[in-house]
mmCIF file of C-alpha atoms in Angstrom:
data_model
loop_
_atom_site.group_PDB
_atom_site.id
_atom_site.type_symbol
_atom_site.label_atom_id
_atom_site.label_comp_id
_atom_site.label_asym_id
_atom_site.label_seq_id
_atom_site.Cartn_x
_atom_site.Cartn_y
_atom_site.Cartn_z
ATOM 1 C CA MET A 1 95.415 81.818 111.074
ATOM 2 C CA SER A 2 97.338 80.652 114.245
ATOM 3 C CA VAL A 3 99.969 83.501 114.644
ATOM 4 C CA GLU A 4 101.320 81.820 118.200
ATOM 5 C CA SER A 5 101.529 78.352 116.187
ATOM 6 C CA GLU A 6 103.612 79.839 113.832
ATOM 7 C CA ALA A 7 105.682 81.733 115.990
ATOM 8 C CA GLY A 8 106.224 78.573 118.503
ATOM 9 C CA GLU A 9 107.967 77.104 115.691
ATOM 10 C CA GLU A 10 110.600 79.478 115.830
ATOM 11 C CA ARG A 11 113.807 80.108 118.385
ATOM 12 C CA PRO A 12 114.068 82.985 120.656
ATOM 13 C CA THR A 13 115.438 86.278 118.942
ATOM 14 C CA SER A 14 118.099 86.811 121.808
ATOM 15 C CA GLU A 15 120.667 85.989 119.582
ATOM 16 C CA VAL A 16 119.887 88.119 116.860
ATOM 17 C CA THR A 17 121.654 91.265 116.945
ATOM 18 C CA ILE A 18 120.337 95.026 114.768
ATOM 19 C CA ARG A 19 122.907 97.307 113.219
ATOM 20 C CA LEU A 20 123.079 100.172 110.594
ATOM 21 C CA ALA A 21 124.167 98.920 107.470
ATOM 22 C CA ARG A 22 127.805 99.563 105.704
ATOM 23 C CA ASP A 23 129.212 99.660 102.988
ATOM 24 C CA GLY A 24 131.369 96.762 103.348
ATOM 25 C CA ASP A 25 127.696 94.787 103.846
ATOM 26 C CA ARG A 26 126.609 95.684 100.079
ATOM 27 C CA ALA A 27 127.986 92.316 98.656
ATOM 28 C CA ARG A 28 126.024 90.414 101.829
ATOM 29 C CA LEU A 29 122.778 92.452 101.198
ATOM 30 C CA TRP A 30 122.833 91.390 97.384
ATOM 31 C CA GLN A 31 123.766 87.575 98.516
ATOM 32 C CA ILE A 32 120.077 88.334 100.777
ATOM 33 C CA LEU A 33 118.101 90.126 98.195
ATOM 34 C CA GLU A 34 119.337 88.407 94.755
ATOM 35 C CA PRO A 35 117.155 84.777 94.931
ATOM 36 C CA ILE A 36 113.848 86.872 97.079
ATOM 37 C CA ILE A 37 114.165 89.490 93.810
ATOM 38 C CA ARG A 38 114.612 86.188 91.205
ATOM 39 C CA GLU A 39 111.810 84.320 93.137
ATOM 40 C CA GLY A 40 109.458 87.563 92.446
ATOM 41 C CA GLU A 41 106.935 85.737 95.349
ATOM 42 C CA THR A 42 107.036 88.349 97.627
ATOM 43 C CA TYR A 43 108.239 92.160 96.222
ATOM 44 C CA ALA A 44 106.565 94.062 93.382
ATOM 45 C CA TRP A 45 110.283 94.158 91.590
ATOM 46 C CA PRO A 46 111.410 93.202 88.512
ATOM 47 C CA ARG A 47 112.601 89.695 88.520
ATOM 48 C CA ASP A 48 115.979 90.493 86.485
ATOM 49 C CA LEU A 49 116.342 93.558 88.758
ATOM 50 C CA GLU A 50 120.473 93.986 88.678
ATOM 51 C CA ARG A 51 122.455 94.667 91.641
ATOM 52 C CA GLU A 52 122.882 98.414 91.963
ATOM 53 C CA ALA A 53 119.647 99.075 90.851
ATOM 54 C CA ALA A 54 118.007 96.732 93.805
ATOM 55 C CA LEU A 55 120.723 98.255 96.413
ATOM 56 C CA GLN A 56 119.808 101.924 95.523
ATOM 57 C CA MET A 57 115.857 101.111 95.336
ATOM 58 C CA TRP A 58 116.452 99.276 99.181
ATOM 59 C CA SER A 59 118.198 102.376 100.315
ATOM 60 C CA ALA A 60 116.124 105.063 98.646
ATOM 61 C CA GLY A 61 114.929 108.089 99.814
ATOM 62 C CA ASP A 62 115.804 108.982 103.334
ATOM 63 C CA ALA A 63 116.174 104.925 104.086
ATOM 64 C CA GLU A 64 118.291 103.718 107.039
ATOM 65 C CA VAL A 65 118.928 100.212 106.180
ATOM 66 C CA PHE A 66 119.959 97.775 108.791
ATOM 67 C CA VAL A 67 121.285 94.500 108.971
ATOM 68 C CA ALA A 68 120.686 91.634 111.440
ATOM 69 C CA GLU A 69 123.050 89.261 112.530
ATOM 70 C CA LEU A 70 123.497 86.028 113.545
ATOM 71 C CA ALA A 71 126.740 84.489 115.155
ATOM 72 C CA ASP A 72 128.603 87.243 113.396
ATOM 73 C CA ALA A 73 127.414 86.463 109.868
ATOM 74 C CA VAL A 74 124.498 89.036 108.426
ATOM 75 C CA VAL A 75 121.447 86.820 108.057
ATOM 76 C CA GLY A 76 118.572 89.801 107.120
ATOM 77 C CA THR A 77 118.318 93.284 106.617
ATOM 78 C CA ALA A 78 115.360 95.945 106.623
ATOM 79 C CA TYR A 79 115.208 99.431 105.763
ATOM 80 C CA LEU A 80 113.036 102.241 107.330
ATOM 81 C CA LYS A 81 112.473 105.221 105.434
ATOM 82 C CA THR A 82 109.599 108.131 105.142
ATOM 83 C CA ASN A 83 106.518 106.993 103.161
ATOM 84 C CA HIS A 84 105.185 109.663 101.841
ATOM 85 C CA LEU A 85 105.758 113.815 101.776
ATOM 86 C CA GLY A 86 103.957 116.798 103.100
ATOM 87 C CA GLY A 87 101.239 115.848 105.066
ATOM 88 C CA GLY A 88 101.978 112.321 105.202
ATOM 89 C CA ASP A 89 105.377 112.636 106.592
ATOM 90 C CA HIS A 90 104.670 111.184 109.891
ATOM 91 C CA VAL A 91 104.221 107.447 108.330
ATOM 92 C CA ALA A 92 107.084 105.371 107.914
ATOM 93 C CA ASN A 93 107.626 102.592 105.303
ATOM 94 C CA CYS A 94 110.046 99.423 106.177
ATOM 95 C CA GLY A 95 110.918 96.480 103.829
ATOM 96 C CA TYR A 96 112.404 93.556 105.606
ATOM 97 C CA ALA A 97 114.426 90.614 103.995
ATOM 98 C CA THR A 98 115.994 87.386 105.443
ATOM 99 C CA ALA A 99 118.810 84.872 104.049
ATOM 100 C CA GLY A 100 116.780 81.582 102.823
ATOM 101 C CA GLU A 101 119.437 79.480 105.241
ATOM 102 C CA ALA A 102 118.230 82.109 108.736
ATOM 103 C CA GLU A 103 114.617 81.389 108.572
ATOM 104 C CA GLY A 104 112.973 80.267 111.501
ATOM 105 C CA ASN A 105 115.604 82.265 113.535
ATOM 106 C CA GLY A 106 113.656 84.842 114.341
ATOM 107 C CA VAL A 107 115.573 87.327 112.074
ATOM 108 C CA ALA A 108 112.077 89.119 110.369
ATOM 109 C CA ARG A 109 110.855 89.459 114.245
ATOM 110 C CA ALA A 110 114.093 90.903 115.272
ATOM 111 C CA LEU A 111 114.158 93.151 112.475
ATOM 112 C CA CYS A 112 110.577 94.625 112.977
ATOM 113 C CA ALA A 113 110.742 95.189 116.801
ATOM 114 C CA HIS A 114 114.038 97.481 116.112
ATOM 115 C CA THR A 115 112.704 99.507 112.908
ATOM 116 C CA ILE A 116 109.279 100.245 115.359
ATOM 117 C CA GLU A 117 111.826 101.194 117.561
ATOM 118 C CA ARG A 118 113.961 103.045 115.456
ATOM 119 C CA ALA A 119 110.510 104.364 113.948
ATOM 120 C CA SER A 120 109.254 106.189 117.328
ATOM 121 C CA GLN A 121 112.627 107.344 117.894
ATOM 122 C CA ARG A 122 112.487 109.413 114.647
ATOM 123 C CA GLY A 123 109.353 110.456 115.700
ATOM 124 C CA PHE A 124 107.211 108.755 113.174
ATOM 125 C CA ARG A 125 103.702 108.408 114.475
ATOM 126 C CA ALA A 126 102.683 104.835 112.394
ATOM 127 C CA ILE A 127 104.512 102.439 110.061
ATOM 128 C CA GLN A 128 102.421 101.416 106.660
ATOM 129 C CA PHE A 129 103.381 98.864 104.573
ATOM 130 C CA ASN A 130 102.221 99.212 101.320
ATOM 131 C CA PHE A 131 102.752 95.990 99.370
ATOM 132 C CA VAL A 132 102.303 92.675 101.316
ATOM 133 C CA VAL A 133 101.546 89.717 99.117
ATOM 134 C CA SER A 134 98.633 88.100 100.536
ATOM 135 C CA THR A 135 100.185 84.657 99.966
ATOM 136 C CA ASN A 136 103.155 85.491 101.932
ATOM 137 C CA LEU A 137 101.160 84.015 104.689
ATOM 138 C CA ARG A 138 104.354 83.774 107.178
ATOM 139 C CA ALA A 139 104.938 87.200 107.154
ATOM 140 C CA VAL A 140 101.533 88.478 107.155
ATOM 141 C CA ALA A 141 101.797 86.496 110.259
ATOM 142 C CA THR A 142 104.721 88.028 112.061
ATOM 143 C CA TRP A 143 103.498 91.506 110.864
ATOM 144 C CA GLU A 144 100.253 90.923 112.874
ATOM 145 C CA ARG A 145 102.097 89.508 115.554
ATOM 146 C CA PHE A 146 103.657 93.000 115.693
ATOM 147 C CA GLY A 147 100.810 94.598 115.848
ATOM 148 C CA PHE A 148 100.230 95.165 112.344
ATOM 149 C CA GLU A 149 96.597 95.504 111.026
ATOM 150 C CA ARG A 150 94.920 94.559 107.528
ATOM 151 C CA VAL A 151 94.131 98.199 106.581
ATOM 152 C CA GLY A 152 93.616 97.566 102.546
ATOM 153 C CA VAL A 153 93.553 94.672 100.375
ATOM 154 C CA LEU A 154 94.699 95.177 96.663
ATOM 155 C CA PRO A 155 92.228 92.756 94.461
ATOM 156 C CA GLY A 156 94.703 91.031 92.349
ATOM 157 C CA ALA A 157 97.335 93.548 92.546
ATOM 158 C CA PHE A 158 100.338 90.886 92.227
ATOM 159 C CA ARG A 159 101.428 88.246 89.668
ATOM 160 C CA HIS A 160 102.538 85.847 91.820
ATOM 161 C CA PRO A 161 104.899 83.531 89.124
ATOM 162 C CA SER A 162 102.931 80.519 89.735
ATOM 163 C CA LYS A 163 99.732 81.425 91.620
ATOM 164 C CA GLY A 164 98.784 83.965 89.358
ATOM 165 C CA GLU A 165 97.085 86.986 90.512
ATOM 166 C CA VAL A 166 96.742 87.454 94.146
ATOM 167 C CA ASP A 167 95.700 90.125 96.585
ATOM 168 C CA VAL A 168 98.172 92.765 98.054
ATOM 169 C CA TYR A 169 97.351 93.713 101.943
ATOM 170 C CA VAL A 170 98.423 97.526 102.937
ATOM 171 C CA MET A 171 99.354 96.789 106.676
ATOM 172 C CA TYR A 172 99.631 99.658 109.357
ATOM 173 C CA ARG A 173 100.427 100.090 112.822
ATOM 174 C CA ARG A 174 100.450 103.066 115.124
ATOM 175 C CA LEU A 175 102.917 104.052 117.086
ATOM 176 C CA GLU A 176 102.944 104.915 120.565
ATOM 177 C CA GLY A 177 103.729 108.876 120.919
ATOM 178 C CA MET B 1 76.820 110.478 100.471
ATOM 179 C CA SER B 2 74.868 111.397 97.424
ATOM 180 C CA VAL B 3 76.779 110.933 94.684
ATOM 181 C CA GLU B 4 74.307 111.988 92.267
ATOM 182 C CA SER B 5 73.348 115.486 94.053
ATOM 183 C CA GLU B 6 77.110 115.870 93.803
ATOM 184 C CA ALA B 7 77.591 115.032 90.305
ATOM 185 C CA GLY B 8 73.867 116.779 89.349
ATOM 186 C CA GLU B 9 75.464 120.059 90.447
ATOM 187 C CA GLU B 10 77.743 120.035 87.654
ATOM 188 C CA ARG B 11 77.544 121.092 84.024
ATOM 189 C CA PRO B 12 78.158 118.295 80.844
ATOM 190 C CA THR B 13 81.519 117.302 80.232
ATOM 191 C CA SER B 14 81.108 117.795 76.515
ATOM 192 C CA GLU B 15 83.140 120.437 76.342
ATOM 193 C CA VAL B 16 86.246 119.668 77.633
ATOM 194 C CA THR B 17 88.857 117.962 75.667
ATOM 195 C CA ILE B 18 92.096 116.072 76.684
ATOM 196 C CA ARG B 19 95.522 115.751 75.266
ATOM 197 C CA LEU B 20 98.312 114.885 75.672
ATOM 198 C CA ALA B 21 100.963 117.772 77.667
ATOM 199 C CA ARG B 22 103.506 119.688 75.900
ATOM 200 C CA ASP B 23 106.756 121.358 76.705
ATOM 201 C CA GLY B 24 104.834 124.608 76.531
ATOM 202 C CA ASP B 25 102.292 123.893 79.249
ATOM 203 C CA ARG B 26 104.620 123.505 81.458
ATOM 204 C CA ALA B 27 103.681 127.392 82.850
ATOM 205 C CA ARG B 28 100.054 126.580 83.203
ATOM 206 C CA LEU B 29 100.515 123.256 84.722
ATOM 207 C CA TRP B 30 102.450 125.370 87.661
ATOM 208 C CA GLN B 31 99.839 128.074 88.124
ATOM 209 C CA ILE B 32 97.416 124.862 87.833
ATOM 210 C CA LEU B 33 99.326 123.204 90.893
ATOM 211 C CA GLU B 34 101.046 125.676 92.986
ATOM 212 C CA PRO B 35 97.685 126.863 94.645
ATOM 213 C CA ILE B 36 96.858 123.134 95.714
ATOM 214 C CA ILE B 37 100.347 122.266 96.771
ATOM 215 C CA ARG B 38 100.594 125.163 98.958
ATOM 216 C CA GLU B 39 97.263 124.558 100.212
ATOM 217 C CA GLY B 40 97.976 121.110 101.102
ATOM 218 C CA GLU B 41 95.192 120.000 101.564
ATOM 219 C CA THR B 42 94.587 117.561 99.199
ATOM 220 C CA TYR B 43 98.408 115.981 97.918
ATOM 221 C CA ALA B 44 100.813 114.253 100.654
ATOM 222 C CA TRP B 45 103.695 116.880 99.235
ATOM 223 C CA PRO B 46 105.656 119.663 100.898
ATOM 224 C CA ARG B 47 103.239 122.769 101.094
ATOM 225 C CA ASP B 48 107.026 124.891 99.927
ATOM 226 C CA LEU B 49 107.657 122.122 96.783
ATOM 227 C CA GLU B 50 109.065 124.524 93.838
ATOM 228 C CA ARG B 51 107.995 124.325 90.546
ATOM 229 C CA GLU B 52 111.047 122.047 89.063
ATOM 230 C CA ALA B 53 110.513 119.607 91.683
ATOM 231 C CA ALA B 54 106.772 119.510 91.385
ATOM 232 C CA LEU B 55 106.873 119.379 87.620
ATOM 233 C CA GLN B 56 109.400 116.358 87.796
ATOM 234 C CA MET B 57 107.057 114.384 90.451
ATOM 235 C CA TRP B 58 103.456 115.110 88.351
ATOM 236 C CA SER B 59 105.655 113.424 85.443
ATOM 237 C CA ALA B 60 107.721 110.718 87.082
ATOM 238 C CA GLY B 61 108.384 107.232 86.110
ATOM 239 C CA ASP B 62 107.054 106.400 83.167
ATOM 240 C CA ALA B 63 103.961 108.748 83.621
ATOM 241 C CA GLU B 64 101.969 110.473 80.639
ATOM 242 C CA VAL B 65 100.673 113.589 81.507
ATOM 243 C CA PHE B 66 97.383 114.938 80.230
ATOM 244 C CA VAL B 67 95.757 118.191 79.951
ATOM 245 C CA ALA B 68 91.700 119.016 80.172
ATOM 246 C CA GLU B 69 91.155 122.153 78.190
ATOM 247 C CA LEU B 70 87.874 124.186 77.965
ATOM 248 C CA ALA B 71 87.392 126.595 75.381
ATOM 249 C CA ASP B 72 91.075 126.599 74.577
ATOM 250 C CA ALA B 73 92.575 127.268 78.130
ATOM 251 C CA VAL B 74 94.120 124.728 79.849
ATOM 252 C CA VAL B 75 92.035 124.064 82.890
ATOM 253 C CA GLY B 76 93.190 120.649 84.554
ATOM 254 C CA THR B 77 95.842 117.883 84.477
ATOM 255 C CA ALA B 78 96.159 114.198 85.086
ATOM 256 C CA TYR B 79 99.057 111.541 84.976
ATOM 257 C CA LEU B 80 98.862 108.064 84.471
ATOM 258 C CA LYS B 81 101.796 105.743 85.347
ATOM 259 C CA THR B 82 102.669 102.390 86.455
ATOM 260 C CA ASN B 83 102.167 102.097 90.016
ATOM 261 C CA HIS B 84 104.391 99.073 90.554
ATOM 262 C CA LEU B 85 107.248 97.038 89.226
ATOM 263 C CA GLY B 86 107.587 93.566 88.664
ATOM 264 C CA GLY B 87 104.815 91.387 89.782
ATOM 265 C CA GLY B 88 102.923 94.748 90.426
ATOM 266 C CA ASP B 89 103.015 96.161 87.134
ATOM 267 C CA HIS B 90 99.940 95.602 86.223
ATOM 268 C CA VAL B 91 98.027 98.046 87.997
ATOM 269 C CA ALA B 92 98.367 102.177 86.676
ATOM 270 C CA ASN B 93 98.318 104.829 89.228
ATOM 271 C CA CYS B 94 97.002 108.251 88.325
ATOM 272 C CA GLY B 95 96.339 111.844 89.671
ATOM 273 C CA TYR B 96 94.867 114.637 89.445
ATOM 274 C CA ALA B 97 94.367 118.752 89.168
ATOM 275 C CA THR B 98 92.029 121.295 88.046
ATOM 276 C CA ALA B 99 92.452 124.714 88.038
ATOM 277 C CA GLY B 100 89.892 126.539 91.101
ATOM 278 C CA GLU B 101 87.996 128.465 88.732
ATOM 279 C CA ALA B 102 87.320 126.056 86.450
ATOM 280 C CA GLU B 103 85.755 123.703 89.048
ATOM 281 C CA GLY B 104 82.154 122.494 88.691
ATOM 282 C CA ASN B 105 82.555 122.169 85.057
ATOM 283 C CA GLY B 106 83.882 118.082 84.888
ATOM 284 C CA VAL B 107 87.224 118.671 84.475
ATOM 285 C CA ALA B 108 88.148 116.022 86.767
ATOM 286 C CA ARG B 109 85.519 113.674 85.163
ATOM 287 C CA ALA B 110 86.665 114.110 81.756
ATOM 288 C CA LEU B 111 90.325 113.595 83.383
ATOM 289 C CA CYS B 112 89.523 110.617 85.296
ATOM 290 C CA ALA B 113 87.549 109.251 82.086
ATOM 291 C CA HIS B 114 90.734 109.786 80.124
ATOM 292 C CA THR B 115 93.102 107.951 82.409
ATOM 293 C CA ILE B 116 90.840 105.194 82.490
ATOM 294 C CA GLU B 117 90.262 104.849 79.028
ATOM 295 C CA ARG B 118 93.934 104.867 78.066
ATOM 296 C CA ALA B 119 94.924 102.628 81.172
ATOM 297 C CA SER B 120 93.482 99.512 79.386
ATOM 298 C CA GLN B 121 94.809 100.926 75.764
ATOM 299 C CA ARG B 122 97.920 100.334 77.750
ATOM 300 C CA GLY B 123 97.156 96.862 78.609
ATOM 301 C CA PHE B 124 96.844 98.062 82.534
ATOM 302 C CA ARG B 125 94.537 95.365 84.350
ATOM 303 C CA ALA B 126 93.411 98.129 87.391
ATOM 304 C CA ILE B 127 94.166 101.539 88.332
ATOM 305 C CA GLN B 128 94.649 102.122 92.279
ATOM 306 C CA PHE B 129 95.189 105.927 94.054
ATOM 307 C CA ASN B 130 97.509 105.502 96.911
ATOM 308 C CA PHE B 131 96.594 108.666 98.906
ATOM 309 C CA VAL B 132 93.302 110.165 98.464
ATOM 310 C CA VAL B 133 92.782 111.937 101.771
ATOM 311 C CA SER B 134 89.027 111.163 102.804
ATOM 312 C CA THR B 135 88.428 114.859 103.623
ATOM 313 C CA ASN B 136 88.362 115.538 99.920
ATOM 314 C CA LEU B 137 84.590 114.568 99.987
ATOM 315 C CA ARG B 138 83.887 115.686 96.159
ATOM 316 C CA ALA B 139 87.028 114.026 94.802
ATOM 317 C CA VAL B 140 86.217 110.573 96.641
ATOM 318 C CA ALA B 141 82.427 111.381 95.041
ATOM 319 C CA THR B 142 83.693 111.598 91.577
ATOM 320 C CA TRP B 143 85.990 108.567 91.902
ATOM 321 C CA GLU B 144 83.306 106.072 93.228
ATOM 322 C CA ARG B 145 81.003 107.680 90.324
ATOM 323 C CA PHE B 146 83.645 106.277 88.252
ATOM 324 C CA GLY B 147 83.640 102.622 89.474
ATOM 325 C CA PHE B 148 86.356 102.991 92.233
ATOM 326 C CA GLU B 149 86.572 101.453 95.420
ATOM 327 C CA ARG B 150 87.923 102.133 98.818
ATOM 328 C CA VAL B 151 89.860 99.244 99.371
ATOM 329 C CA GLY B 152 91.800 100.714 102.313
ATOM 330 C CA VAL B 153 91.566 103.309 104.968
ATOM 331 C CA LEU B 154 94.931 104.570 106.432
ATOM 332 C CA PRO B 155 93.912 105.728 109.797
ATOM 333 C CA GLY B 156 94.945 109.598 110.311
ATOM 334 C CA ALA B 157 97.946 108.943 107.827
ATOM 335 C CA PHE B 158 97.324 112.771 106.230
ATOM 336 C CA ARG B 159 98.183 115.982 108.583
ATOM 337 C CA HIS B 160 95.883 118.177 107.248
ATOM 338 C CA PRO B 161 96.270 121.858 107.691
ATOM 339 C CA SER B 162 93.262 122.668 109.266
ATOM 340 C CA LYS B 163 91.906 119.452 110.518
ATOM 341 C CA GLY B 164 94.720 117.707 112.177
ATOM 342 C CA GLU B 165 95.268 114.274 111.206
ATOM 343 C CA VAL B 166 92.411 112.872 108.802
ATOM 344 C CA ASP B 167 92.049 109.325 107.382
ATOM 345 C CA VAL B 168 93.036 108.477 103.571
ATOM 346 C CA TYR B 169 91.852 106.585 101.559
ATOM 347 C CA VAL B 170 93.348 103.676 98.964
ATOM 348 C CA MET B 171 91.015 103.215 96.248
ATOM 349 C CA TYR B 172 91.029 100.778 93.265
ATOM 350 C CA ARG B 173 89.675 99.983 89.886
ATOM 351 C CA ARG B 174 89.730 97.104 87.861
ATOM 352 C CA LEU B 175 89.498 97.337 84.317
ATOM 353 C CA GLU B 176 88.044 95.447 81.518
ATOM 354 C CA GLY B 177 90.751 93.325 79.434
#
């Protein structure tokens, strides 16, 4: 898989800015998340998940929720939280979502870069993605570009709506102290 | 690693029986879980976790909780639940705990065999262990004996109280339809 050519199709990320989400962003977050949930191709969430449950899941635990803005419009979101407790609480977990119409503008890249920086700031020593659907090629390529490695393959762990049972990757990136 | 010799040291499992946990088991479950939590060597839980939070965590989500009995005494426990939602809800997750004084009696083996059978009954198509601390050699050997494979290695994802950062395995076993 050519990560460079994948990235080369995209425009630069300089115009994307990231900030913490506010209560006033909730309607827009749902506009971004709902089609992703309904499609059911990338997250292990019920396809009929409702707004409040989805927003609660996105901000669960100790999550910080971010939004990406492009020309003053919110076009993406990410969360950053602790993945496990106790002896595992030095590893963070993140999730990302981009509005369909904003794809190809480096939104996911800007969000990923921000969460890596913020996770380091918060003292995390690694970030783990627990459930990256293998057919989500664009996402896998983006995360690899940011130094995430496929450290695990879960065989057939996701039922894709059109492709049937597909593999899932566990991806992991250490952070510099 | 010699799984056979590990297993060979143990007595047969025939005397261990498994049943669903009842409310009256809660005090005993806590007696079993507390030392494991306080040691902090095998689960990614806060070492100061208190009783109610621990029992709630053990039975979270759609978990069925089982106990293992040996000579009419409860000597171990396990849970079986759905690991992920939506397109991932055909994969189960389990956890196991054995009372220290009962180790070497095949308690974990009996619990593991029971959860595999019950997961199949419930229609799950695989079981995933998300967080098996690599230094927990006896557990890793037991799970491998039951057909679980190490499908992922999370580098340094657990801070062991005496060994520092150690690797964590993701283990996975498909179930026959």
